Short mmCIF file of N, CA and C in Angstrom, two decimals:
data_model
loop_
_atom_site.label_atom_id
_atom_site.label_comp_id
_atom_site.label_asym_id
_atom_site.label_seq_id
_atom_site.Cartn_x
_atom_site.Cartn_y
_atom_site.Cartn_z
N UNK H 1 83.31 55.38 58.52
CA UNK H 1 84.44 55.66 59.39
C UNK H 1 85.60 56.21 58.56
N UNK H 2 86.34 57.35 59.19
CA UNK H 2 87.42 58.10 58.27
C UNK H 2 88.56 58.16 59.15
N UNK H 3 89.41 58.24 59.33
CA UNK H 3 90.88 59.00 60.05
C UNK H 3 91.36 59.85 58.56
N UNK H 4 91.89 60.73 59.56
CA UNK H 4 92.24 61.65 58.32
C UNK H 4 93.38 62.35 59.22
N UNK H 5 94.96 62.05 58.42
CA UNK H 5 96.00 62.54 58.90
C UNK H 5 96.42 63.81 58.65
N UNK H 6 97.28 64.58 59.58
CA UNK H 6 97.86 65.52 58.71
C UNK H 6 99.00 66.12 59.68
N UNK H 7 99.78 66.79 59.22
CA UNK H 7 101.36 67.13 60.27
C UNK H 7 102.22 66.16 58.99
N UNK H 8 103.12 66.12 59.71
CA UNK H 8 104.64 65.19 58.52
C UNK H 8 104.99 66.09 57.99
N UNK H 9 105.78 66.00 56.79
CA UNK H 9 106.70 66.81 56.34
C UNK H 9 107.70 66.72 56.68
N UNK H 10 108.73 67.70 56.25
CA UNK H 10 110.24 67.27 55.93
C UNK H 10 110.74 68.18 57.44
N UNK H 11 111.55 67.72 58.24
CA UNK H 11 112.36 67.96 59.68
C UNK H 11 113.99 67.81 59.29
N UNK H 12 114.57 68.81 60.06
CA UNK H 12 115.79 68.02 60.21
C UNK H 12 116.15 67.61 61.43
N UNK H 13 117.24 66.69 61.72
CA UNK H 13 117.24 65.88 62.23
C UNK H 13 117.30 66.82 63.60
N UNK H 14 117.21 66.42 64.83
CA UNK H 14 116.76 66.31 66.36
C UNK H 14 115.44 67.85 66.22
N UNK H 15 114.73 67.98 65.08
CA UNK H 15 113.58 68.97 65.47
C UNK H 15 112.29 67.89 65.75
N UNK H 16 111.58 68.74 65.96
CA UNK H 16 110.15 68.22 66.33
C UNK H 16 109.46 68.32 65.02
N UNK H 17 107.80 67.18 65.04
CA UNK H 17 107.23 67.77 64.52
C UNK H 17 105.64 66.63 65.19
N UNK H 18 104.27 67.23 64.60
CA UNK H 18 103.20 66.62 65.23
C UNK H 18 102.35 66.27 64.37
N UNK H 19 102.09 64.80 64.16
CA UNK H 19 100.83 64.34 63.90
C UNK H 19 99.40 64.56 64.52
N UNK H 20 98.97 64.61 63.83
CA UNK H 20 97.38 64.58 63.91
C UNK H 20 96.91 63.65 63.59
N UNK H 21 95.45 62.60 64.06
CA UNK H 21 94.55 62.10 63.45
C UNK H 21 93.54 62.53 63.42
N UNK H 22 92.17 62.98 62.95
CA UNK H 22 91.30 63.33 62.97
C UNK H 22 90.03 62.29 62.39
N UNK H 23 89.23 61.67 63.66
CA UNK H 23 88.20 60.36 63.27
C UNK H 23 86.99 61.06 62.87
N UNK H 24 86.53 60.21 62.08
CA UNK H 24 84.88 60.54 61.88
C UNK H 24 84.16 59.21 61.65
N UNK H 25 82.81 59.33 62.05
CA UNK H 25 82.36 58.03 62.20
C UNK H 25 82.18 57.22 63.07
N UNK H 26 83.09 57.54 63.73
CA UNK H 26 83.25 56.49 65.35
C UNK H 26 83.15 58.07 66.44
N UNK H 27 83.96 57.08 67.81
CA UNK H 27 83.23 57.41 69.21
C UNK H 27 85.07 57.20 69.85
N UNK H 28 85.89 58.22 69.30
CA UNK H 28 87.23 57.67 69.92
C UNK H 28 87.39 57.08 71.15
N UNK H 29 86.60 57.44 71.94
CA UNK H 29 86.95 57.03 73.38
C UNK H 29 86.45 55.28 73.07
N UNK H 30 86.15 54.86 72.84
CA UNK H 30 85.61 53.34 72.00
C UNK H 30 86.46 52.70 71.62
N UNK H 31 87.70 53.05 71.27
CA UNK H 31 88.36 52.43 70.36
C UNK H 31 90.05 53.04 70.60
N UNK H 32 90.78 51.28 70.74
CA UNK H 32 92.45 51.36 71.05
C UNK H 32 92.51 51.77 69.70
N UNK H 33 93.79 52.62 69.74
CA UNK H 33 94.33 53.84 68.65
C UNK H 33 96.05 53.42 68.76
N UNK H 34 96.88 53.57 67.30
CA UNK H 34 97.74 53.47 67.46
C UNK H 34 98.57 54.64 66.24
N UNK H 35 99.68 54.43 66.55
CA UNK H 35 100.73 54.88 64.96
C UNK H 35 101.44 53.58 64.73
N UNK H 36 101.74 53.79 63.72
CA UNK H 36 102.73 53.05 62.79
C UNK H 36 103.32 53.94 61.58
N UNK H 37 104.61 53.07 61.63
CA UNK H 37 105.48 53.72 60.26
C UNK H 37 105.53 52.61 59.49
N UNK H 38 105.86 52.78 58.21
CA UNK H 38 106.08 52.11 57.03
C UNK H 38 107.45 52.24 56.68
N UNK H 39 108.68 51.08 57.51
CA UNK H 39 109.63 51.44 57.17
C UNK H 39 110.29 50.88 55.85
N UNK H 40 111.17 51.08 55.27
CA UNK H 40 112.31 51.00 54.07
C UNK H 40 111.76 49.81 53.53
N UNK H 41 111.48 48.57 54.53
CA UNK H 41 110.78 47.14 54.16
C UNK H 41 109.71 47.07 53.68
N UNK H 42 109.09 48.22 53.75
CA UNK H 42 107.45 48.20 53.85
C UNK H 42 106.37 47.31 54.72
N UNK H 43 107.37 47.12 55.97
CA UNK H 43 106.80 46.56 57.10
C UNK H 43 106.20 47.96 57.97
N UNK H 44 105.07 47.78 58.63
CA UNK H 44 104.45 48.33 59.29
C UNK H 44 105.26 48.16 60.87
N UNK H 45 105.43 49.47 61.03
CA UNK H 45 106.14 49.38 62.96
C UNK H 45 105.17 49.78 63.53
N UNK H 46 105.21 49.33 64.94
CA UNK H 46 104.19 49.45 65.50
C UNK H 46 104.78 50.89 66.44
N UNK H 47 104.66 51.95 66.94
CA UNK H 47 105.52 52.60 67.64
C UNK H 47 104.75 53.12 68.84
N UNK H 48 103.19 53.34 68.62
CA UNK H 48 102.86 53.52 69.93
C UNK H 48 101.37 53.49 70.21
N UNK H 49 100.85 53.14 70.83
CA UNK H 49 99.53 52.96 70.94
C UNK H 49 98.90 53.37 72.53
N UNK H 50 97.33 53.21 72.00
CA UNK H 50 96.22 53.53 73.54
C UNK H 50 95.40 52.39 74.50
N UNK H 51 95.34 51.68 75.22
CA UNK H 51 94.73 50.33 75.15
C UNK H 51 93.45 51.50 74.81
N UNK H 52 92.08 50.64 74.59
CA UNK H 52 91.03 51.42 74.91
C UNK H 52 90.30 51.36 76.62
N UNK H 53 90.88 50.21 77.18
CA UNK H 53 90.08 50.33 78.68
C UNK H 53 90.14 51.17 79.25
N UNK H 54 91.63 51.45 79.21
CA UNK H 54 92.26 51.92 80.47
C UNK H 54 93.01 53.76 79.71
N UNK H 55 92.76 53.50 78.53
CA UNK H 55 94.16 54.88 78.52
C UNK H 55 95.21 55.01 78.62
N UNK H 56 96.02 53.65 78.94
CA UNK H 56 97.09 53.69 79.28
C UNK H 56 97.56 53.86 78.04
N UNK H 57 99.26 54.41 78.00
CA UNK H 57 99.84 54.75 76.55
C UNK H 57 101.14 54.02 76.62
N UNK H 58 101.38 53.16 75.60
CA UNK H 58 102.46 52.45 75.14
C UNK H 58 103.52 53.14 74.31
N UNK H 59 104.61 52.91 74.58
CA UNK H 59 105.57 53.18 73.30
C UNK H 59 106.59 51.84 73.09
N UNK H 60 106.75 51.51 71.31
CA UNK H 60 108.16 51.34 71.00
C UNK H 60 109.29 51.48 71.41
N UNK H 61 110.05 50.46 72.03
CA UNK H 61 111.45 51.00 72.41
C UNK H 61 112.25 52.04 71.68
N UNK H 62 112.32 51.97 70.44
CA UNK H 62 112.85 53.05 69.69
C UNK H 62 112.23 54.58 69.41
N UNK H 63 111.02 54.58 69.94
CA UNK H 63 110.76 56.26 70.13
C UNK H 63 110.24 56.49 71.79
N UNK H 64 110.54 55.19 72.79
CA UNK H 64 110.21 55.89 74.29
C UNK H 64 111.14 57.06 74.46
N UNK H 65 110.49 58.16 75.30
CA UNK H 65 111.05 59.31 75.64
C UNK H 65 111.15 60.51 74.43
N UNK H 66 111.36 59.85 73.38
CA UNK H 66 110.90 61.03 72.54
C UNK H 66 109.62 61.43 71.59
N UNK H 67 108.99 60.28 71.44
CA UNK H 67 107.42 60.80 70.98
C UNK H 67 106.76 60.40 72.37
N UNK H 68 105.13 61.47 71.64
CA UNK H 68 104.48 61.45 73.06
C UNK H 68 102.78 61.23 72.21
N UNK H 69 102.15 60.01 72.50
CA UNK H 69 100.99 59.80 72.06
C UNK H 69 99.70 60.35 72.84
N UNK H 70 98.94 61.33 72.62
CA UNK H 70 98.06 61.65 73.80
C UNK H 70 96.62 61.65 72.41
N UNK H 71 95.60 61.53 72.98
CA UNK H 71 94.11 61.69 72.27
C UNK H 71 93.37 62.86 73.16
N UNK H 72 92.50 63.42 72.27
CA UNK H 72 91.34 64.33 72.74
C UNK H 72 90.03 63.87 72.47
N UNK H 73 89.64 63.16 73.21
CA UNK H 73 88.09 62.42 72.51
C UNK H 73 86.87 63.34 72.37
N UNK H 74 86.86 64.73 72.81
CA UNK H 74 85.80 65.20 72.63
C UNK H 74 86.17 66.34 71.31
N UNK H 75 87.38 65.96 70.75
CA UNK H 75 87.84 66.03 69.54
C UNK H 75 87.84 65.43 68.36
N UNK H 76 87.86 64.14 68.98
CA UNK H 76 87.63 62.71 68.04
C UNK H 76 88.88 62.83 67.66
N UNK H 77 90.00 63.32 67.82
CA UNK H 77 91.23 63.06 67.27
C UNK H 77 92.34 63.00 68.43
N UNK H 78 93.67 62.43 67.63
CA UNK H 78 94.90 61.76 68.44
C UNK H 78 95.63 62.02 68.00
N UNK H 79 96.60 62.25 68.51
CA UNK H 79 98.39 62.56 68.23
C UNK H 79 99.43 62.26 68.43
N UNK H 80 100.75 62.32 67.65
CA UNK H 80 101.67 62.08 67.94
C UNK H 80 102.94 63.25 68.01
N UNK H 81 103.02 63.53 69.13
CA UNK H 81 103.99 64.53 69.29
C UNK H 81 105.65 63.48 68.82
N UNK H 82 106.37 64.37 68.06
CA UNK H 82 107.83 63.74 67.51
C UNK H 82 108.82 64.69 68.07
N UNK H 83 109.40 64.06 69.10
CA UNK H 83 110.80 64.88 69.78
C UNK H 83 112.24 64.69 69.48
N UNK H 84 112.69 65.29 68.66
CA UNK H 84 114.48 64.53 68.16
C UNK H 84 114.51 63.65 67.48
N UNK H 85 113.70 64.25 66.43
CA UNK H 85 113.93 62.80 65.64
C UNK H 85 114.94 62.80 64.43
N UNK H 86 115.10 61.76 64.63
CA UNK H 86 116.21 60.92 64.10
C UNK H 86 116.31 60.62 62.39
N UNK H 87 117.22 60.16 61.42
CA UNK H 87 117.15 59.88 60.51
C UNK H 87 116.14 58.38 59.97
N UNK H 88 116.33 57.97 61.43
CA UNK H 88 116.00 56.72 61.01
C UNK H 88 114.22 56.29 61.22
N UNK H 89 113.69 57.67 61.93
CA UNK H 89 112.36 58.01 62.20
C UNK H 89 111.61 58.64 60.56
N UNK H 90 112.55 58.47 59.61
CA UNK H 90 111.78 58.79 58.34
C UNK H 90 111.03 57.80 57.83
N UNK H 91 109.62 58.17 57.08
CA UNK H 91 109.29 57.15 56.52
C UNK H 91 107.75 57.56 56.28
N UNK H 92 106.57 56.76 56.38
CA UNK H 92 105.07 57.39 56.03
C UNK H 92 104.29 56.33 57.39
N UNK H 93 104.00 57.48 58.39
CA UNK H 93 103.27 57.12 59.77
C UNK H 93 101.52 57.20 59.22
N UNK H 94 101.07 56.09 59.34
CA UNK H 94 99.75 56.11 59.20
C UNK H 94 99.15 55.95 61.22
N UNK H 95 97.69 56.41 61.15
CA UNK H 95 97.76 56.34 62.41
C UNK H 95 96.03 55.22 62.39
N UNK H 96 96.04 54.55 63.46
CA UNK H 96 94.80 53.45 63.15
C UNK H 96 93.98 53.22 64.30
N UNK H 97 92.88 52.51 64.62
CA UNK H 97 91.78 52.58 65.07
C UNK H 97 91.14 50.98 64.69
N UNK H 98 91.03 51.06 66.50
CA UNK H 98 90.36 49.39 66.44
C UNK H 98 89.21 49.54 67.58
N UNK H 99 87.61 49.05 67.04
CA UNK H 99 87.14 49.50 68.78
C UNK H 99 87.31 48.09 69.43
N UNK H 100 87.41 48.62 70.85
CA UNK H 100 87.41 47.88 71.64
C UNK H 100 88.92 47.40 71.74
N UNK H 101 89.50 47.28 71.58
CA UNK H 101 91.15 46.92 71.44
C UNK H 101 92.16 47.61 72.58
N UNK H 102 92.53 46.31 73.29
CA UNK H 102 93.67 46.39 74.45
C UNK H 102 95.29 46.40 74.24
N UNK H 103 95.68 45.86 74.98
CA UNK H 103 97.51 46.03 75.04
C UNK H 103 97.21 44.42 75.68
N UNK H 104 97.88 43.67 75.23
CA UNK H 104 98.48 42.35 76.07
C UNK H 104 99.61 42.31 75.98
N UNK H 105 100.54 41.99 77.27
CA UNK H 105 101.58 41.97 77.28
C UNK H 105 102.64 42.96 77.35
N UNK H 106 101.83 44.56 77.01
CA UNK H 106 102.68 45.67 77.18
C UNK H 106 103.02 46.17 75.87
N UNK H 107 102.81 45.10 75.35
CA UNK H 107 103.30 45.51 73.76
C UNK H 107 101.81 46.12 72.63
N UNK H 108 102.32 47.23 71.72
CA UNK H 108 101.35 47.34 70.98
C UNK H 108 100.81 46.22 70.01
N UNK H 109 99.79 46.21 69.81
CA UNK H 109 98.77 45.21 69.10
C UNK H 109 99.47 45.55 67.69
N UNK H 110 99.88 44.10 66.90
CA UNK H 110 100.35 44.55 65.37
C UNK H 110 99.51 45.11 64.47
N UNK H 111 99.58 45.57 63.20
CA UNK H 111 98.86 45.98 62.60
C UNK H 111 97.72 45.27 62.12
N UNK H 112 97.73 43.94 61.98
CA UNK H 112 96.63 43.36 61.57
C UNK H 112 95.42 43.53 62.73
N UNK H 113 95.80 43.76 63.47
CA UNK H 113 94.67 43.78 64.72
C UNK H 113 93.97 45.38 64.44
N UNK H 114 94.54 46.35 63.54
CA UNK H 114 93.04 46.83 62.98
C UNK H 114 92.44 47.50 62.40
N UNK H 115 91.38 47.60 62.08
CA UNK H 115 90.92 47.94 60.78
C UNK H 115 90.67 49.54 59.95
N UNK H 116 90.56 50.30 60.83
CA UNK H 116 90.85 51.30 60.15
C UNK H 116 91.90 52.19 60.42
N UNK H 117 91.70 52.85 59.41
CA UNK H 117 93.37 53.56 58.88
C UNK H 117 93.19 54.70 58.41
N UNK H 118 94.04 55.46 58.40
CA UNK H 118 94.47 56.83 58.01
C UNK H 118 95.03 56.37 56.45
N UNK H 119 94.90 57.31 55.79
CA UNK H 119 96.05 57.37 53.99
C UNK H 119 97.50 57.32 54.73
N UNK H 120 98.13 57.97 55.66
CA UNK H 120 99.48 58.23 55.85
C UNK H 120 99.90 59.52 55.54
N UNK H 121 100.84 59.93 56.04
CA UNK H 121 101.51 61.32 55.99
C UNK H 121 102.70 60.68 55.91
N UNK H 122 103.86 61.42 55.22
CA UNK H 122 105.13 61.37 54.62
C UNK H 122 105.95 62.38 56.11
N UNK H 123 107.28 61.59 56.57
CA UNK H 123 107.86 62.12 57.19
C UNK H 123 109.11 62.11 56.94
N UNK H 124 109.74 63.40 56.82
CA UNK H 124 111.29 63.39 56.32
C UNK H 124 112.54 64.20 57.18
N UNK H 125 113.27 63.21 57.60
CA UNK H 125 114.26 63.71 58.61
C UNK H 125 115.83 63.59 57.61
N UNK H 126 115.89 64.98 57.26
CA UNK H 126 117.00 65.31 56.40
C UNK H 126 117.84 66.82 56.43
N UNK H 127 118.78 66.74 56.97
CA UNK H 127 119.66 68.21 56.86
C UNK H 127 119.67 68.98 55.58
#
């Protein structure tokens, strides 16, 4: 099993920019999918995720309305569209993969809930 990121790079502040994941190994439609950033703490944020039942798509209060998480399963890959982002949206977004994995509660599943991972892409929001 692989994810393999790519998009990030350096933005200034309110531009866009788009992640990619690209799976191998697995059966995306199989498996809840999320992003996360690695902020300043080196805590993992959770910012938006897929349940796998249903498709439904979650966001982080701090990027609802401006990122947009959608998957292509007969792509095997997922994305994160970045709208206006912010200074404080800098940091290294890895994107992850759990099969079988839901939403309880509305909220995305933390990172320990799963197991594979992307390396990360570097994102930089700087004038």
């Amino acid at each position: 099993v692989q994810l393999v990121e790519s998009g990030g790079g350096m933005v200034q502040p309110g531009g866009s920019a788009i992640l990619s994941c690209r799976a191998s190994g697995l059966v995306l439609a199989d498996y809840g999918i999320g992003w996360f950033r690695q902020d300043a703490d080196n805590k993992l944020r959770e910012l938006s995720c897929i349940d796998s039942r249903d498709g439904k798509v979650y966001y982080d209060g701090s990027v609802k309305g401006r990122f947009t998480m959608s998957r292509d399963n007969a792509k095997n890959t997922f994305y994160l569209q970045m709208n206006d982002l912010r200074l404080s949206d800098a940091g290294v977004y890895y994107c992850a993969a759990e099969v079988g994995l839901g939403v309880v509660g509305g909220h995305c599943p933390r990172d320990w809930s799963y197991d594979e991972w992307g390396e990360g892409t570097q994102v930089t929001v700087s004038s």
